[in-house]
């Protein structure tokens, strides 16, 4: 969607969620009345042409979202991509990827060249950090990790070709909220492109482009899909960057399966109601945890103890289901005693599905510009769509197990 069109789009975000990406040519049959509601699954590798002239014409055309070859997608993926674009006012387009990590990697490869410097937030998702150190390093691209809440950035720019600033807000595991408008304004003034991993808030609670971000990245695996059954990533960019992102994605052969795109689009329609419920449940659990004697701190962007909470209050229209709490004292065994006996929380990676999860985390391993000092071990929770009263009762029993293990009871 062009800037003009999105400027004219006065629909509220929930209305856009219900309507986006449902073009008549993808939901109806030529010359026939009637249309289905959701664009169906179009599976394809080969596209057939009437004659050589049409084949040549299709090959010469650079038009986005036209049938050409399965790798360039079919209406199922285009519909999802368009819907994500419509959720980011000011976006030019969206490319889809087989995972969130693939989306991060391709976006970085699209903007960076050998000899460039990348400014990377210290609280970045661990595989993002590993990509910088293991892949970008080997291409002669330097990464400087910066303090998430620092404004302005205290990094030496002299003699460096700083090309890109990468944000993730709130940060993975430790949930620092960043001053996105200030950081993006600084970047723009210095000719630096900004990318942001926006998986936690999604464009529903934090549209990134209107806050100055050029390229917004989602691990769709989490809240867009929402049901723990599909891996996917997306990159949504403004008019300055979309063509570069699209071309890089094509050249890396990145695409998603039509079935996965269809499931993700189905998830997207209910993002509003799901996030509202994740938000309410997580706030109930977080506020309860904050008052427990075994808990030192709760790192939830909507709670004052969270670094950058004021930025969250200023910029975000909601909070979601993922946060961390720090225990008072205790060791690995005491933490495991808490987690292992939980009845309503799964133990595993990822998040964003309808089910609650508990994960032991050790942020110190993934920090270099900052240091993680904690009163005890930490646990990251994802609050699913269960009744929070059941989750709180479960955690209360867990804290009792933790206390017994910690105090040698
Ligand atoms: C999970 C996650 C990713 C990666 O997404 P995958 O689909 O698992 O590859 C990227 N960023 C954040 C913040 C995540 O939590």
PDB file of C-alpha atoms in Angstrom, residues 98-283:
ATOM      1  CA  UNK A  98      10.015 -19.621   6.765  1.00  0.00           C
ATOM      2  CA  UNK A  99      10.883 -18.467  10.321  1.00  0.00           C
ATOM      3  CA  UNK A 100      11.447 -15.344  12.358  1.00  0.00           C
ATOM      4  CA  UNK A 101      15.178 -16.001  12.307  1.00  0.00           C
ATOM      5  CA  UNK A 102      15.132 -16.174   8.494  1.00  0.00           C
ATOM      6  CA  UNK A 103      13.343 -12.800   8.435  1.00  0.00           C
ATOM      7  CA  UNK A 104      15.934 -11.193  10.737  1.00  0.00           C
ATOM      8  CA  UNK A 105      18.834 -12.683   8.755  1.00  0.00           C
ATOM      9  CA  UNK A 106      17.493 -11.601   5.360  1.00  0.00           C
ATOM     10  CA  UNK A 107      16.656  -8.075   6.520  1.00  0.00           C
ATOM     11  CA  UNK A 108      20.211  -7.655   7.855  1.00  0.00           C
ATOM     12  CA  UNK A 109      21.737  -9.056   4.656  1.00  0.00           C
ATOM     13  CA  UNK A 110      19.572  -6.685   2.611  1.00  0.00           C
ATOM     14  CA  UNK A 111      20.813  -3.515   4.306  1.00  0.00           C
ATOM     15  CA  UNK A 112      24.454  -4.313   5.192  1.00  0.00           C
ATOM     16  CA  UNK A 113      27.583  -4.422   3.011  1.00  0.00           C
ATOM     17  CA  UNK A 114      31.151  -5.481   3.826  1.00  0.00           C
ATOM     18  CA  UNK A 115      32.873  -2.699   5.767  1.00  0.00           C
ATOM     19  CA  UNK A 116      29.639  -1.511   7.381  1.00  0.00           C
ATOM     20  CA  UNK A 117      28.960  -1.259  11.093  1.00  0.00           C
ATOM     21  CA  UNK A 118      25.707  -2.450  12.647  1.00  0.00           C
ATOM     22  CA  UNK A 119      24.452  -1.111  15.984  1.00  0.00           C
ATOM     23  CA  UNK A 120      22.664  -4.000  17.702  1.00  0.00           C
ATOM     24  CA  UNK A 121      20.624  -3.779  20.889  1.00  0.00           C
ATOM     25  CA  UNK A 122      22.261  -5.772  23.697  1.00  0.00           C
ATOM     26  CA  UNK A 123      18.951  -7.432  24.626  1.00  0.00           C
ATOM     27  CA  UNK A 124      18.487  -8.896  21.136  1.00  0.00           C
ATOM     28  CA  UNK A 125      17.022 -12.354  20.666  1.00  0.00           C
ATOM     29  CA  UNK A 126      19.931 -14.766  21.079  1.00  0.00           C
ATOM     30  CA  UNK A 127      19.944 -16.171  17.494  1.00  0.00           C
ATOM     31  CA  UNK A 128      19.972 -12.563  16.174  1.00  0.00           C
ATOM     32  CA  UNK A 129      23.094 -11.937  18.260  1.00  0.00           C
ATOM     33  CA  UNK A 130      24.630 -15.200  17.024  1.00  0.00           C
ATOM     34  CA  UNK A 131      23.921 -14.237  13.381  1.00  0.00           C
ATOM     35  CA  UNK A 132      25.884 -11.015  13.872  1.00  0.00           C
ATOM     36  CA  UNK A 133      28.839 -12.794  15.426  1.00  0.00           C
ATOM     37  CA  UNK A 134      28.948 -15.889  13.235  1.00  0.00           C
ATOM     38  CA  UNK A 135      27.760 -14.661   9.820  1.00  0.00           C
ATOM     39  CA  UNK A 136      28.096 -10.859   9.618  1.00  0.00           C
ATOM     40  CA  UNK A 137      31.569 -10.934  11.190  1.00  0.00           C
ATOM     41  CA  UNK A 138      32.774 -13.294   8.480  1.00  0.00           C
ATOM     42  CA  UNK A 139      31.535 -10.860   5.778  1.00  0.00           C
ATOM     43  CA  UNK A 140      33.541  -8.015   7.310  1.00  0.00           C
ATOM     44  CA  UNK A 141      30.523  -6.387   8.955  1.00  0.00           C
ATOM     45  CA  UNK A 142      31.198  -5.162  12.472  1.00  0.00           C
ATOM     46  CA  UNK A 143      28.508  -5.306  15.170  1.00  0.00           C
ATOM     47  CA  UNK A 144      28.550  -2.928  18.135  1.00  0.00           C
ATOM     48  CA  UNK A 145      26.145  -3.913  20.902  1.00  0.00           C
ATOM     49  CA  UNK A 146      24.522  -0.971  22.685  1.00  0.00           C
ATOM     50  CA  UNK A 147      22.669  -0.433  25.966  1.00  0.00           C
ATOM     51  CA  UNK A 148      18.928  -0.845  25.189  1.00  0.00           C
ATOM     52  CA  UNK A 149      17.639   2.112  27.228  1.00  0.00           C
ATOM     53  CA  UNK A 150      20.478   4.559  26.446  1.00  0.00           C
ATOM     54  CA  UNK A 151      19.483   7.775  24.667  1.00  0.00           C
ATOM     55  CA  UNK A 152      21.466   9.110  22.947  1.00  0.00           C
ATOM     56  CA  UNK A 153      23.575   6.103  22.057  1.00  0.00           C
ATOM     57  CA  UNK A 154      27.042   6.162  23.575  1.00  0.00           C
ATOM     58  CA  UNK A 155      28.826   4.434  20.708  1.00  0.00           C
ATOM     59  CA  UNK A 156      31.891   5.659  18.820  1.00  0.00           C
ATOM     60  CA  UNK A 157      30.865   6.493  15.254  1.00  0.00           C
ATOM     61  CA  UNK A 158      34.159   8.085  14.153  1.00  0.00           C
ATOM     62  CA  UNK A 159      35.814   6.401  11.219  1.00  0.00           C
ATOM     63  CA  UNK A 160      33.012   3.872  10.918  1.00  0.00           C
ATOM     64  CA  UNK A 161      30.433   3.479   8.185  1.00  0.00           C
ATOM     65  CA  UNK A 162      27.443   2.921  10.457  1.00  0.00           C
ATOM     66  CA  UNK A 163      24.718   1.627   8.163  1.00  0.00           C
ATOM     67  CA  UNK A 164      22.042   0.199  10.426  1.00  0.00           C
ATOM     68  CA  UNK A 165      20.502   0.407  13.877  1.00  0.00           C
ATOM     69  CA  UNK A 166      18.634  -2.672  15.101  1.00  0.00           C
ATOM     70  CA  UNK A 167      16.057  -2.403  17.865  1.00  0.00           C
ATOM     71  CA  UNK A 168      14.095  -5.001  19.745  1.00  0.00           C
ATOM     72  CA  UNK A 169      11.619  -3.523  22.183  1.00  0.00           C
ATOM     73  CA  UNK A 170      10.986  -4.886  24.675  1.00  0.00           C
ATOM     74  CA  UNK A 171      14.186  -6.930  24.629  1.00  0.00           C
ATOM     75  CA  UNK A 172      14.290 -10.712  24.730  1.00  0.00           C
ATOM     76  CA  UNK A 173      14.374 -12.270  28.227  1.00  0.00           C
ATOM     77  CA  UNK A 174      14.976  -8.993  30.108  1.00  0.00           C
ATOM     78  CA  UNK A 175      12.235  -6.789  28.564  1.00  0.00           C
ATOM     79  CA  UNK A 176      13.975  -3.398  28.413  1.00  0.00           C
ATOM     80  CA  UNK A 177      11.704  -0.996  26.532  1.00  0.00           C
ATOM     81  CA  UNK A 178      13.498   1.357  24.142  1.00  0.00           C
ATOM     82  CA  UNK A 179      12.882   5.016  23.282  1.00  0.00           C
ATOM     83  CA  UNK A 180      12.055   4.132  19.686  1.00  0.00           C
ATOM     84  CA  UNK A 181      11.068   7.650  18.474  1.00  0.00           C
ATOM     85  CA  UNK A 182      14.299   9.177  19.847  1.00  0.00           C
ATOM     86  CA  UNK A 183      16.524   6.397  18.506  1.00  0.00           C
ATOM     87  CA  UNK A 184      14.948   6.416  15.043  1.00  0.00           C
ATOM     88  CA  UNK A 185      15.119  10.227  14.856  1.00  0.00           C
ATOM     89  CA  UNK A 186      18.821  10.075  15.721  1.00  0.00           C
ATOM     90  CA  UNK A 187      19.385   7.352  13.126  1.00  0.00           C
ATOM     91  CA  UNK A 188      17.535   9.282  10.414  1.00  0.00           C
ATOM     92  CA  UNK A 189      19.565  12.418  11.144  1.00  0.00           C
ATOM     93  CA  UNK A 190      22.732  10.344  10.688  1.00  0.00           C
ATOM     94  CA  UNK A 191      21.642   8.543   7.517  1.00  0.00           C
ATOM     95  CA  UNK A 192      21.275   5.216   9.348  1.00  0.00           C
ATOM     96  CA  UNK A 193      18.507   2.727   8.515  1.00  0.00           C
ATOM     97  CA  UNK A 194      16.534   1.323  11.462  1.00  0.00           C
ATOM     98  CA  UNK A 195      15.231  -2.225  11.784  1.00  0.00           C
ATOM     99  CA  UNK A 196      13.098  -3.435  14.653  1.00  0.00           C
ATOM    100  CA  UNK A 197      12.111  -6.866  15.900  1.00  0.00           C
ATOM    101  CA  UNK A 198       8.502  -6.118  16.891  1.00  0.00           C
ATOM    102  CA  UNK A 199       7.407  -9.658  17.739  1.00  0.00           C
ATOM    103  CA  UNK A 200       6.303  -8.927  21.328  1.00  0.00           C
ATOM    104  CA  UNK A 201       3.850  -6.071  20.738  1.00  0.00           C
ATOM    105  CA  UNK A 202       2.935  -6.817  17.103  1.00  0.00           C
ATOM    106  CA  UNK A 203       1.767  -3.868  14.942  1.00  0.00           C
ATOM    107  CA  UNK A 204      -1.543  -4.019  16.825  1.00  0.00           C
ATOM    108  CA  UNK A 205      -0.038  -2.637  20.063  1.00  0.00           C
ATOM    109  CA  UNK A 206       2.976  -0.898  18.522  1.00  0.00           C
ATOM    110  CA  UNK A 207       2.948   0.001  14.831  1.00  0.00           C
ATOM    111  CA  UNK A 208       6.695   0.412  14.287  1.00  0.00           C
ATOM    112  CA  UNK A 209       6.812   2.445  11.063  1.00  0.00           C
ATOM    113  CA  UNK A 210       4.813   5.399  12.439  1.00  0.00           C
ATOM    114  CA  UNK A 211       7.428   5.517  15.236  1.00  0.00           C
ATOM    115  CA  UNK A 212      10.201   6.084  12.690  1.00  0.00           C
ATOM    116  CA  UNK A 213      11.314   2.496  12.027  1.00  0.00           C
ATOM    117  CA  UNK A 214      12.160   1.718   8.374  1.00  0.00           C
ATOM    118  CA  UNK A 215      11.952  -2.069   8.506  1.00  0.00           C
ATOM    119  CA  UNK A 216       9.733  -3.971  10.956  1.00  0.00           C
ATOM    120  CA  UNK A 217      10.335  -7.674  11.585  1.00  0.00           C
ATOM    121  CA  UNK A 218       7.943 -10.170  13.165  1.00  0.00           C
ATOM    122  CA  UNK A 219       8.425 -13.709  14.338  1.00  0.00           C
ATOM    123  CA  UNK A 220       4.934 -14.590  13.047  1.00  0.00           C
ATOM    124  CA  UNK A 221       5.504 -17.979  14.724  1.00  0.00           C
ATOM    125  CA  UNK A 222       4.467 -16.228  17.924  1.00  0.00           C
ATOM    126  CA  UNK A 223       1.312 -14.094  18.018  1.00  0.00           C
ATOM    127  CA  UNK A 224       0.389 -13.879  14.326  1.00  0.00           C
ATOM    128  CA  UNK A 225       0.068 -17.658  14.027  1.00  0.00           C
ATOM    129  CA  UNK A 226      -0.926 -17.860  17.683  1.00  0.00           C
ATOM    130  CA  UNK A 227      -1.523 -21.602  17.859  1.00  0.00           C
ATOM    131  CA  UNK A 228       2.003 -23.102  18.174  1.00  0.00           C
ATOM    132  CA  UNK A 229       1.693 -25.009  14.908  1.00  0.00           C
ATOM    133  CA  UNK A 230       3.478 -22.966  12.213  1.00  0.00           C
ATOM    134  CA  UNK A 231       6.913 -21.359  11.869  1.00  0.00           C
ATOM    135  CA  UNK A 232       6.986 -18.049   9.970  1.00  0.00           C
ATOM    136  CA  UNK A 233       8.593 -14.625   9.845  1.00  0.00           C
ATOM    137  CA  UNK A 234       7.795 -11.353   8.103  1.00  0.00           C
ATOM    138  CA  UNK A 235       9.600  -8.172   7.081  1.00  0.00           C
ATOM    139  CA  UNK A 236       7.495  -5.063   6.465  1.00  0.00           C
ATOM    140  CA  UNK A 237       9.263  -2.030   5.019  1.00  0.00           C
ATOM    141  CA  UNK A 238       8.619   1.531   3.947  1.00  0.00           C
ATOM    142  CA  UNK A 239       8.968   2.748   0.350  1.00  0.00           C
ATOM    143  CA  UNK A 240      12.700   3.472   0.831  1.00  0.00           C
ATOM    144  CA  UNK A 241      13.476  -0.158   1.621  1.00  0.00           C
ATOM    145  CA  UNK A 242      10.772  -2.488   0.385  1.00  0.00           C
ATOM    146  CA  UNK A 243      12.228  -3.059  -3.100  1.00  0.00           C
ATOM    147  CA  UNK A 244      15.609  -3.976  -1.574  1.00  0.00           C
ATOM    148  CA  UNK A 245      14.007  -6.337   0.941  1.00  0.00           C
ATOM    149  CA  UNK A 246      11.913  -7.983  -1.773  1.00  0.00           C
ATOM    150  CA  UNK A 247      14.843  -8.466  -4.129  1.00  0.00           C
ATOM    151  CA  UNK A 248      17.067  -9.883  -1.381  1.00  0.00           C
ATOM    152  CA  UNK A 249      14.321 -12.282  -0.291  1.00  0.00           C
ATOM    153  CA  UNK A 250      13.872 -13.446  -3.908  1.00  0.00           C
ATOM    154  CA  UNK A 251      17.602 -13.941  -4.404  1.00  0.00           C
ATOM    155  CA  UNK A 252      17.887 -15.955  -1.200  1.00  0.00           C
ATOM    156  CA  UNK A 253      14.938 -18.035  -2.382  1.00  0.00           C
ATOM    157  CA  UNK A 254      12.882 -17.193   0.674  1.00  0.00           C
ATOM    158  CA  UNK A 255       9.196 -18.107   0.670  1.00  0.00           C
ATOM    159  CA  UNK A 256       6.516 -19.777   2.798  1.00  0.00           C
ATOM    160  CA  UNK A 257       4.242 -22.687   2.041  1.00  0.00           C
ATOM    161  CA  UNK A 258       0.686 -21.770   1.046  1.00  0.00           C
ATOM    162  CA  UNK A 259      -0.709 -23.986   3.812  1.00  0.00           C
ATOM    163  CA  UNK A 260       1.387 -22.203   6.420  1.00  0.00           C
ATOM    164  CA  UNK A 261       0.386 -18.800   5.023  1.00  0.00           C
ATOM    165  CA  UNK A 262      -3.263 -19.817   5.227  1.00  0.00           C
ATOM    166  CA  UNK A 263      -2.898 -20.896   8.868  1.00  0.00           C
ATOM    167  CA  UNK A 264      -1.068 -17.672   9.723  1.00  0.00           C
ATOM    168  CA  UNK A 265      -3.805 -15.606   8.029  1.00  0.00           C
ATOM    169  CA  UNK A 266      -6.407 -17.511  10.026  1.00  0.00           C
ATOM    170  CA  UNK A 267      -4.464 -16.699  13.193  1.00  0.00           C
ATOM    171  CA  UNK A 268      -4.181 -13.035  12.245  1.00  0.00           C
ATOM    172  CA  UNK A 269      -7.971 -12.552  12.156  1.00  0.00           C
ATOM    173  CA  UNK A 270      -8.235 -13.251  15.891  1.00  0.00           C
ATOM    174  CA  UNK A 271      -5.080 -11.395  16.943  1.00  0.00           C
ATOM    175  CA  UNK A 272      -7.134  -8.653  18.628  1.00  0.00           C
ATOM    176  CA  UNK A 273      -9.178 -10.899  20.909  1.00  0.00           C
ATOM    177  CA  UNK A 274      -6.242 -13.177  21.654  1.00  0.00           C
ATOM    178  CA  UNK A 275      -3.890 -10.351  22.599  1.00  0.00           C
ATOM    179  CA  UNK A 276      -6.550  -8.753  24.815  1.00  0.00           C
ATOM    180  CA  UNK A 277      -6.848 -12.031  26.717  1.00  0.00           C
ATOM    181  CA  UNK A 278      -3.059 -12.626  26.844  1.00  0.00           C
ATOM    182  CA  UNK A 279      -2.710  -9.067  28.152  1.00  0.00           C
ATOM    183  CA  UNK A 280      -5.333  -9.435  30.893  1.00  0.00           C
ATOM    184  CA  UNK A 281      -4.025 -12.820  32.029  1.00  0.00           C
ATOM    185  CA  UNK A 282      -0.387 -11.737  32.050  1.00  0.00           C
ATOM    186  CA  UNK A 283      -1.161  -8.542  33.982  1.00  0.00           C
TER     187      UNK A 283
END
